[in-house]
Amino acid sequence: MFLDKYDVIVVGAGHAGCEAAAAAANLGSKTLLVTMSLQNIAQMSCNPAMGGIAKGQIVREIDALGGYSGIVSDKTAIQFKMLNKSKGPAMWSPRVQSDRMRFSEEWRLMLEQTPNLDFYQEMAAGIIAEDGKVVGIKTALGLSIYAKTIVLTNGTFLNGLIHIGDKQFGGGRAGESASYGITEDLVQLGFQSGRMKTGTPPRVDGRSLDYSKMRVEPGDENPSKFSYSNITKPLAVQRDCHMTYTSPLVHDLLREGFERSPMFNGRIKSLGPRYCPSIEDKINRFADKDRHQLFVEPEGWNTCEVYVNGFSTSLPEDVQFKALRSVEGFENVKFFRAGYAIEYDYFPPTQLKHTLETKLISGLYFAGQINGTTGYEEAASQGLMAGINAALKAQERDEFTLKRDEAYIGVLIDDLITKGTEEPYRMFTSRAEYRTLLRQDNADYRLTPMSHKIGLASDDRLRRMEEKFDKADKMVTFFKETSVSIAEANPILEAKESSTITQGDKMFKIFSRPQIEMEDMMRFEKVVEYTQENNLDTEMLEQAEIQVKYSGYIEKERTNAEKLHRLENIKIPDNFNYDALKSLSYEAREKLKKIRPVTISQASRISGVSPSDISVLLVFMGR
């Protein structure tokens, strides 16, 4: 094996590494996945859940592109919820509660069944590069393994340091050692590195909790699923989650330990995720709040281990325990393990291209927390894109990238490489200016044809997508062409407190009213007959409804996206001399030289580059 030369080596088997390895192997590249522990493949290091606001859209995009995260999430889910259903479809976000042990097992089984993929358990301890090009990796045992391209997905392991109160020790995750050597090699090659931190709550024994004092949080009555494929099914049975609250007493008990908290006494200097703050952060930043929500989430179907979502902390374990015992329902709680914070090395992502290849070393790709992101979904999507591009480069094929109006993944990568990040980056719907186009329901329509073209999405995936949207389009035409009488329409309109009609009208016009839903339209016999005759499923009906109700918004956003494309089409040469443009502001010149944008559109999104700077560039380029 060690004499083999690979097309792609993926270092790290977290969410980014697993997607990278699967994508590269499925594109026909001879791939090696190197990890310190084959038992912990795709470990859910923090909460046992996939999806959520904007993150659910990313999982559906990964699935539409031919990645595995959606399928694994469906197969190992214990609860499904579609969040934000009270808002428009651009905000709907799927989320599953997962069985942590089954999730990791299912990922491993899927990877082992993937052709072209080898595994090796050892620490990768260095990078081998020659003449500005990566050629392999060094292992802790002194082996050299060679490849055309390398994808680094090191998570929180690079020089990882775990903090619990005034104690600290090396580690990449609880119970696992940190990884050493790669940061030092990359810095020597000229890369800039930094430190970030993240935290996790205590895990507790569910048998010691009093659920009767908590609010039940059930899954959806009619659950959906992540994957567009037909190899997974919605859950027939679900497990409940629960919710309880902290209190002023809990806050006072936690404050007693602040001076022993590494975050407050200055021992941790790196920045943590603003949008997933620790409990001590929340008490400090929101001093006016006398309580905070705690979601009590089971870790699987059969285990009694429970994740206390909302109680992330690095306080001393005795303080954690005392405070948690004062939470309603937790009076007799027993700990499985304490919460902790972890510091680790990352590399500012402005050092990357849109393909996630580094600008400095050809053939070297970064994905996941090494780029300063937080979250399984963000990591998995980067892994997928890095794995695709590493394989395409090894095969001397054209690169594959996604624009901001094509996918949340496109927004994520563009934000990272254009703006960089000084705190762990998390995706939100508000980050996507074209979120009406980037809905969770149409990720297959947006991305499956692109993925099929490069050879990742299967023929069956493409056929299923085309059938779904063809049938939805035909149903919209049916609504436009079919009339209803006063007698048919008014009882339905009255029931929904919508103004009645005085003459027959087209179904499309009735359906366009905000109060009327597909459920109401199914009260028309003609609609029921049409649905049955054409064998329309729930996804097709949902798609038709969105097209009827939101066509105006979608069209407006599409027009705006086309304007963006005009600037995307104006390329900036690699060796462009910004110093020659004296009319550029000093800040713009420095930022443009550092980030080296590929297009005028990307240049316009760099912080510090003003509209007048863009005008100077456009004039110089003859536009």
PDB file of C-alpha atoms in Angstrom, residues 11-231:
ATOM      1  CA  VAL A  11      -6.439  13.821   5.844  1.00  0.00           C
ATOM      2  CA  GLY A  12      -9.088  13.592   8.590  1.00  0.00           C
ATOM      3  CA  ALA A  13     -12.329  11.596   8.647  1.00  0.00           C
ATOM      4  CA  GLY A  14     -14.797  14.077  10.137  1.00  0.00           C
ATOM      5  CA  HIS A  15     -17.755  15.405   8.151  1.00  0.00           C
ATOM      6  CA  ALA A  16     -15.533  17.299   5.683  1.00  0.00           C
ATOM      7  CA  GLY A  17     -13.102  14.410   5.209  1.00  0.00           C
ATOM      8  CA  CYS A  18     -15.816  11.799   4.675  1.00  0.00           C
ATOM      9  CA  GLU A  19     -17.578  13.876   1.997  1.00  0.00           C
ATOM     10  CA  ALA A  20     -14.229  14.712   0.326  1.00  0.00           C
ATOM     11  CA  ALA A  21     -13.169  11.051   0.205  1.00  0.00           C
ATOM     12  CA  ALA A  22     -16.562   9.871  -1.084  1.00  0.00           C
ATOM     13  CA  ALA A  23     -16.692  12.546  -3.810  1.00  0.00           C
ATOM     14  CA  ALA A  24     -13.132  11.957  -5.038  1.00  0.00           C
ATOM     15  CA  ALA A  25     -13.589   8.163  -5.109  1.00  0.00           C
ATOM     16  CA  ASN A  26     -17.001   8.375  -6.799  1.00  0.00           C
ATOM     17  CA  LEU A  27     -15.444  10.548  -9.519  1.00  0.00           C
ATOM     18  CA  GLY A  28     -13.083   7.660 -10.269  1.00  0.00           C
ATOM     19  CA  SER A  29      -9.970   8.906  -8.480  1.00  0.00           C
ATOM     20  CA  LYS A  30      -7.823   6.476  -6.500  1.00  0.00           C
ATOM     21  CA  THR A  31      -8.359   7.901  -3.005  1.00  0.00           C
ATOM     22  CA  LEU A  32      -6.856   7.335   0.459  1.00  0.00           C
ATOM     23  CA  LEU A  33      -8.602   8.472   3.666  1.00  0.00           C
ATOM     24  CA  VAL A  34      -6.088   8.923   6.513  1.00  0.00           C
ATOM     25  CA  THR A  35      -7.422   9.259  10.068  1.00  0.00           C
ATOM     26  CA  MET A  36      -6.098   8.878  13.602  1.00  0.00           C
ATOM     27  CA  SER A  37      -9.087   6.663  14.507  1.00  0.00           C
ATOM     28  CA  LEU A  38     -11.187   4.553  12.154  1.00  0.00           C
ATOM     29  CA  GLN A  39     -13.595   3.988  15.078  1.00  0.00           C
ATOM     30  CA  ASN A  40     -14.509   7.694  15.079  1.00  0.00           C
ATOM     31  CA  ILE A  41     -15.294   8.293  11.406  1.00  0.00           C
ATOM     32  CA  ALA A  42     -17.880  11.118  11.009  1.00  0.00           C
ATOM     33  CA  GLN A  43     -18.061  11.575  14.773  1.00  0.00           C
ATOM     34  CA  MET A  44     -20.702  14.058  15.933  1.00  0.00           C
ATOM     35  CA  SER A  45     -18.341  15.915  18.261  1.00  0.00           C
ATOM     36  CA  CYS A  46     -20.985  18.322  19.476  1.00  0.00           C
ATOM     37  CA  ASN A  47     -24.783  17.997  19.233  1.00  0.00           C
ATOM     38  CA  PRO A  48     -26.364  14.878  17.704  1.00  0.00           C
ATOM     39  CA  ALA A  49     -28.288  16.683  14.960  1.00  0.00           C
ATOM     40  CA  MET A  50     -28.024  17.642  11.281  1.00  0.00           C
ATOM     41  CA  GLY A  51     -29.596  20.625   9.569  1.00  0.00           C
ATOM     42  CA  GLY A  52     -31.331  23.664  11.028  1.00  0.00           C
ATOM     43  CA  ILE A  53     -31.662  27.255   9.813  1.00  0.00           C
ATOM     44  CA  ALA A  54     -29.689  27.516   6.508  1.00  0.00           C
ATOM     45  CA  LYS A  55     -27.765  24.365   7.508  1.00  0.00           C
ATOM     46  CA  GLY A  56     -30.690  22.182   6.386  1.00  0.00           C
ATOM     47  CA  GLN A  57     -30.518  23.824   2.965  1.00  0.00           C
ATOM     48  CA  ILE A  58     -26.808  22.943   2.819  1.00  0.00           C
ATOM     49  CA  VAL A  59     -27.499  19.253   3.605  1.00  0.00           C
ATOM     50  CA  ARG A  60     -30.077  19.140   0.789  1.00  0.00           C
ATOM     51  CA  GLU A  61     -27.527  20.758  -1.554  1.00  0.00           C
ATOM     52  CA  ILE A  62     -24.917  18.165  -0.589  1.00  0.00           C
ATOM     53  CA  ASP A  63     -27.463  15.451  -1.375  1.00  0.00           C
ATOM     54  CA  ALA A  64     -28.419  17.050  -4.703  1.00  0.00           C
ATOM     55  CA  LEU A  65     -24.730  17.064  -5.670  1.00  0.00           C
ATOM     56  CA  GLY A  66     -24.346  13.354  -4.893  1.00  0.00           C
ATOM     57  CA  GLY A  67     -22.858  13.611  -1.381  1.00  0.00           C
ATOM     58  CA  TYR A  68     -23.733  11.215   1.433  1.00  0.00           C
ATOM     59  CA  SER A  69     -24.729  13.478   4.383  1.00  0.00           C
ATOM     60  CA  GLY A  70     -28.453  13.567   3.534  1.00  0.00           C
ATOM     61  CA  ILE A  71     -28.716   9.792   3.117  1.00  0.00           C
ATOM     62  CA  VAL A  72     -26.806   9.091   6.356  1.00  0.00           C
ATOM     63  CA  SER A  73     -28.942  11.671   8.214  1.00  0.00           C
ATOM     64  CA  ASP A  74     -32.178  10.052   7.010  1.00  0.00           C
ATOM     65  CA  LYS A  75     -31.027   6.533   7.868  1.00  0.00           C
ATOM     66  CA  THR A  76     -29.962   7.464  11.397  1.00  0.00           C
ATOM     67  CA  ALA A  77     -32.586  10.095  12.336  1.00  0.00           C
ATOM     68  CA  ILE A  78     -34.668   9.747  15.492  1.00  0.00           C
ATOM     69  CA  GLN A  79     -36.708  12.922  14.950  1.00  0.00           C
ATOM     70  CA  PHE A  80     -37.477  15.240  11.984  1.00  0.00           C
ATOM     71  CA  LYS A  81     -38.609  18.872  12.047  1.00  0.00           C
ATOM     72  CA  MET A  82     -39.107  21.430   9.289  1.00  0.00           C
ATOM     73  CA  LEU A  83     -38.204  24.716  10.987  1.00  0.00           C
ATOM     74  CA  ASN A  84     -39.724  28.114  10.077  1.00  0.00           C
ATOM     75  CA  LYS A  85     -42.862  26.661   8.444  1.00  0.00           C
ATOM     76  CA  SER A  86     -44.783  29.774   9.565  1.00  0.00           C
ATOM     77  CA  LYS A  87     -42.584  31.842   7.196  1.00  0.00           C
ATOM     78  CA  GLY A  88     -42.141  31.728   3.411  1.00  0.00           C
ATOM     79  CA  PRO A  89     -40.488  28.697   1.726  1.00  0.00           C
ATOM     80  CA  ALA A  90     -37.146  30.525   1.431  1.00  0.00           C
ATOM     81  CA  MET A  91     -36.894  30.187   5.227  1.00  0.00           C
ATOM     82  CA  TRP A  92     -38.024  26.552   5.599  1.00  0.00           C
ATOM     83  CA  SER A  93     -35.126  24.573   7.023  1.00  0.00           C
ATOM     84  CA  PRO A  94     -35.107  20.793   7.646  1.00  0.00           C
ATOM     85  CA  ARG A  95     -33.446  19.401  10.787  1.00  0.00           C
ATOM     86  CA  VAL A  96     -33.046  15.912  12.219  1.00  0.00           C
ATOM     87  CA  GLN A  97     -32.119  14.687  15.669  1.00  0.00           C
ATOM     88  CA  SER A  98     -29.625  11.876  15.051  1.00  0.00           C
ATOM     89  CA  ASP A  99     -28.538   8.642  16.645  1.00  0.00           C
ATOM     90  CA  ARG A 100     -24.884   9.534  17.292  1.00  0.00           C
ATOM     91  CA  MET A 101     -23.487   5.975  17.242  1.00  0.00           C
ATOM     92  CA  ARG A 102     -25.552   4.886  14.235  1.00  0.00           C
ATOM     93  CA  PHE A 103     -24.554   8.056  12.318  1.00  0.00           C
ATOM     94  CA  SER A 104     -20.857   7.256  12.586  1.00  0.00           C
ATOM     95  CA  GLU A 105     -21.452   3.569  11.813  1.00  0.00           C
ATOM     96  CA  GLU A 106     -23.586   4.307   8.736  1.00  0.00           C
ATOM     97  CA  TRP A 107     -20.955   6.705   7.350  1.00  0.00           C
ATOM     98  CA  ARG A 108     -18.249   4.073   7.766  1.00  0.00           C
ATOM     99  CA  LEU A 109     -20.363   1.369   6.102  1.00  0.00           C
ATOM    100  CA  MET A 110     -21.159   3.651   3.137  1.00  0.00           C
ATOM    101  CA  LEU A 111     -17.497   4.594   2.712  1.00  0.00           C
ATOM    102  CA  GLU A 112     -16.388   0.955   2.883  1.00  0.00           C
ATOM    103  CA  GLN A 113     -18.816   0.188   0.038  1.00  0.00           C
ATOM    104  CA  THR A 114     -17.422   3.035  -2.102  1.00  0.00           C
ATOM    105  CA  PRO A 115     -15.108   1.819  -4.907  1.00  0.00           C
ATOM    106  CA  ASN A 116     -11.633   3.412  -5.336  1.00  0.00           C
ATOM    107  CA  LEU A 117     -11.394   4.267  -1.613  1.00  0.00           C
ATOM    108  CA  ASP A 118      -8.643   2.971   0.723  1.00  0.00           C
ATOM    109  CA  PHE A 119      -8.295   3.642   4.472  1.00  0.00           C
ATOM    110  CA  TYR A 120      -5.273   4.078   6.720  1.00  0.00           C
ATOM    111  CA  GLN A 121      -5.231   4.755  10.475  1.00  0.00           C
ATOM    112  CA  GLU A 122      -2.325   6.948  11.569  1.00  0.00           C
ATOM    113  CA  MET A 123      -1.532  10.568  12.358  1.00  0.00           C
ATOM    114  CA  ALA A 124      -0.605  12.693   9.354  1.00  0.00           C
ATOM    115  CA  ALA A 125       2.316  14.732  10.698  1.00  0.00           C
ATOM    116  CA  GLY A 126       3.446  16.825   7.726  1.00  0.00           C
ATOM    117  CA  ILE A 127       3.092  17.919   4.127  1.00  0.00           C
ATOM    118  CA  ILE A 128       5.568  17.135   1.326  1.00  0.00           C
ATOM    119  CA  ALA A 129       5.744  19.917  -1.268  1.00  0.00           C
ATOM    120  CA  GLU A 130       8.159  20.485  -4.150  1.00  0.00           C
ATOM    121  CA  ASP A 131       8.440  23.554  -6.390  1.00  0.00           C
ATOM    122  CA  GLY A 132       5.163  25.061  -5.174  1.00  0.00           C
ATOM    123  CA  LYS A 133       3.245  21.807  -5.642  1.00  0.00           C
ATOM    124  CA  VAL A 134       2.054  19.272  -3.071  1.00  0.00           C
ATOM    125  CA  VAL A 135       3.305  15.716  -3.647  1.00  0.00           C
ATOM    126  CA  GLY A 136       2.382  13.808  -0.474  1.00  0.00           C
ATOM    127  CA  ILE A 137       2.112  13.550   3.288  1.00  0.00           C
ATOM    128  CA  LYS A 138       4.389  12.365   6.093  1.00  0.00           C
ATOM    129  CA  THR A 139       2.994  10.228   8.926  1.00  0.00           C
ATOM    130  CA  ALA A 140       3.961  10.116  12.593  1.00  0.00           C
ATOM    131  CA  LEU A 141       5.641   6.739  11.963  1.00  0.00           C
ATOM    132  CA  GLY A 142       7.864   8.339   9.341  1.00  0.00           C
ATOM    133  CA  LEU A 143       6.104   7.007   6.237  1.00  0.00           C
ATOM    134  CA  SER A 144       5.768   9.101   3.080  1.00  0.00           C
ATOM    135  CA  ILE A 145       2.601   8.557   1.052  1.00  0.00           C
ATOM    136  CA  TYR A 146       2.411  10.275  -2.327  1.00  0.00           C
ATOM    137  CA  ALA A 147      -0.523  11.749  -4.259  1.00  0.00           C
ATOM    138  CA  LYS A 148      -1.343  14.203  -7.024  1.00  0.00           C
ATOM    139  CA  THR A 149      -3.609  16.216  -4.682  1.00  0.00           C
ATOM    140  CA  ILE A 150      -4.148  16.461  -0.894  1.00  0.00           C
ATOM    141  CA  VAL A 151      -7.257  17.594   1.012  1.00  0.00           C
ATOM    142  CA  LEU A 152      -6.681  18.678   4.640  1.00  0.00           C
ATOM    143  CA  THR A 153      -9.757  18.370   6.883  1.00  0.00           C
ATOM    144  CA  ASN A 154      -8.162  18.464  10.338  1.00  0.00           C
ATOM    145  CA  GLY A 155     -11.115  19.799  12.344  1.00  0.00           C
ATOM    146  CA  THR A 156     -10.167  20.861  15.871  1.00  0.00           C
ATOM    147  CA  PHE A 157      -7.120  18.573  16.034  1.00  0.00           C
ATOM    148  CA  LEU A 158      -4.258  20.841  14.867  1.00  0.00           C
ATOM    149  CA  ASN A 159      -2.387  21.570  18.123  1.00  0.00           C
ATOM    150  CA  GLY A 160      -5.723  21.134  19.910  1.00  0.00           C
ATOM    151  CA  LEU A 161      -5.884  22.227  23.569  1.00  0.00           C
ATOM    152  CA  ILE A 162      -8.848  21.288  25.806  1.00  0.00           C
ATOM    153  CA  HIS A 163      -9.904  23.581  28.696  1.00  0.00           C
ATOM    154  CA  ILE A 164     -12.093  22.634  31.686  1.00  0.00           C
ATOM    155  CA  GLY A 165     -11.922  25.353  34.341  1.00  0.00           C
ATOM    156  CA  ASP A 166      -8.298  25.894  35.367  1.00  0.00           C
ATOM    157  CA  LYS A 167      -7.221  22.564  33.847  1.00  0.00           C
ATOM    158  CA  GLN A 168      -5.905  22.213  30.325  1.00  0.00           C
ATOM    159  CA  PHE A 169      -4.497  19.350  28.294  1.00  0.00           C
ATOM    160  CA  GLY A 170      -3.723  18.525  24.670  1.00  0.00           C
ATOM    161  CA  GLY A 171      -6.510  16.910  22.680  1.00  0.00           C
ATOM    162  CA  GLY A 172      -8.441  17.168  19.447  1.00  0.00           C
ATOM    163  CA  ARG A 173     -11.678  15.992  21.037  1.00  0.00           C
ATOM    164  CA  ALA A 174     -12.602  14.450  24.437  1.00  0.00           C
ATOM    165  CA  GLY A 175     -10.642  11.225  24.781  1.00  0.00           C
ATOM    166  CA  GLU A 176      -8.586  11.752  21.598  1.00  0.00           C
ATOM    167  CA  SER A 177      -5.097  13.187  21.135  1.00  0.00           C
ATOM    168  CA  ALA A 178      -4.284  16.369  19.227  1.00  0.00           C
ATOM    169  CA  SER A 179      -2.436  16.346  15.890  1.00  0.00           C
ATOM    170  CA  TYR A 180       1.026  17.883  15.593  1.00  0.00           C
ATOM    171  CA  GLY A 181       3.304  18.776  12.698  1.00  0.00           C
ATOM    172  CA  ILE A 182       1.017  19.954   9.895  1.00  0.00           C
ATOM    173  CA  THR A 183       0.629  23.541  11.157  1.00  0.00           C
ATOM    174  CA  GLU A 184       4.394  23.897  11.484  1.00  0.00           C
ATOM    175  CA  ASP A 185       4.965  22.586   7.931  1.00  0.00           C
ATOM    176  CA  LEU A 186       2.324  24.905   6.466  1.00  0.00           C
ATOM    177  CA  VAL A 187       3.703  27.969   8.274  1.00  0.00           C
ATOM    178  CA  GLN A 188       7.180  27.100   6.977  1.00  0.00           C
ATOM    179  CA  LEU A 189       5.713  26.958   3.462  1.00  0.00           C
ATOM    180  CA  GLY A 190       4.448  30.532   3.932  1.00  0.00           C
ATOM    181  CA  PHE A 191       0.868  30.086   5.182  1.00  0.00           C
ATOM    182  CA  GLN A 192      -0.606  32.384   7.830  1.00  0.00           C
ATOM    183  CA  SER A 193      -2.257  30.562  10.760  1.00  0.00           C
ATOM    184  CA  GLY A 194      -4.424  31.604  13.712  1.00  0.00           C
ATOM    185  CA  ARG A 195      -6.215  30.150  16.746  1.00  0.00           C
ATOM    186  CA  MET A 196      -9.948  29.629  17.265  1.00  0.00           C
ATOM    187  CA  LYS A 197     -12.022  28.005  19.964  1.00  0.00           C
ATOM    188  CA  THR A 198     -15.308  26.210  20.271  1.00  0.00           C
ATOM    189  CA  GLY A 199     -17.128  24.545  23.147  1.00  0.00           C
ATOM    190  CA  THR A 200     -19.499  21.729  23.980  1.00  0.00           C
ATOM    191  CA  PRO A 201     -21.980  21.059  26.815  1.00  0.00           C
ATOM    192  CA  PRO A 202     -21.895  18.283  29.404  1.00  0.00           C
ATOM    193  CA  ARG A 203     -23.431  14.905  28.502  1.00  0.00           C
ATOM    194  CA  VAL A 204     -25.741  13.506  31.180  1.00  0.00           C
ATOM    195  CA  ASP A 205     -27.575  10.312  32.155  1.00  0.00           C
ATOM    196  CA  GLY A 206     -31.182  10.512  30.932  1.00  0.00           C
ATOM    197  CA  ARG A 207     -32.245   8.051  33.648  1.00  0.00           C
ATOM    198  CA  SER A 208     -31.438  10.720  36.267  1.00  0.00           C
ATOM    199  CA  LEU A 209     -33.742  13.394  34.727  1.00  0.00           C
ATOM    200  CA  ASP A 210     -37.354  14.221  35.622  1.00  0.00           C
ATOM    201  CA  TYR A 211     -38.985  14.771  32.215  1.00  0.00           C
ATOM    202  CA  SER A 212     -42.380  15.510  33.815  1.00  0.00           C
ATOM    203  CA  LYS A 213     -41.000  18.961  34.755  1.00  0.00           C
ATOM    204  CA  MET A 214     -40.014  19.745  31.153  1.00  0.00           C
ATOM    205  CA  ARG A 215     -41.913  20.691  28.012  1.00  0.00           C
ATOM    206  CA  VAL A 216     -42.173  17.956  25.385  1.00  0.00           C
ATOM    207  CA  GLU A 217     -40.721  18.862  21.955  1.00  0.00           C
ATOM    208  CA  PRO A 218     -42.075  16.293  19.449  1.00  0.00           C
ATOM    209  CA  GLY A 219     -41.110  15.904  15.791  1.00  0.00           C
ATOM    210  CA  ASP A 220     -43.340  16.877  12.836  1.00  0.00           C
ATOM    211  CA  GLU A 221     -46.675  15.088  12.540  1.00  0.00           C
ATOM    212  CA  ASN A 222     -45.927  14.256   8.892  1.00  0.00           C
ATOM    213  CA  PRO A 223     -42.116  14.143   8.769  1.00  0.00           C
ATOM    214  CA  SER A 224     -40.190  14.662   5.549  1.00  0.00           C
ATOM    215  CA  LYS A 225     -36.527  13.735   4.934  1.00  0.00           C
ATOM    216  CA  PHE A 226     -33.262  15.130   3.555  1.00  0.00           C
ATOM    217  CA  SER A 227     -32.359  12.948   0.594  1.00  0.00           C
ATOM    218  CA  TYR A 228     -34.008  13.388  -2.808  1.00  0.00           C
ATOM    219  CA  SER A 229     -33.193   9.732  -3.560  1.00  0.00           C
ATOM    220  CA  ASN A 230     -35.661   6.902  -3.021  1.00  0.00           C
ATOM    221  CA  ILE A 231     -33.259   4.835  -0.908  1.00  0.00           C
TER     222      ILE A 231
END
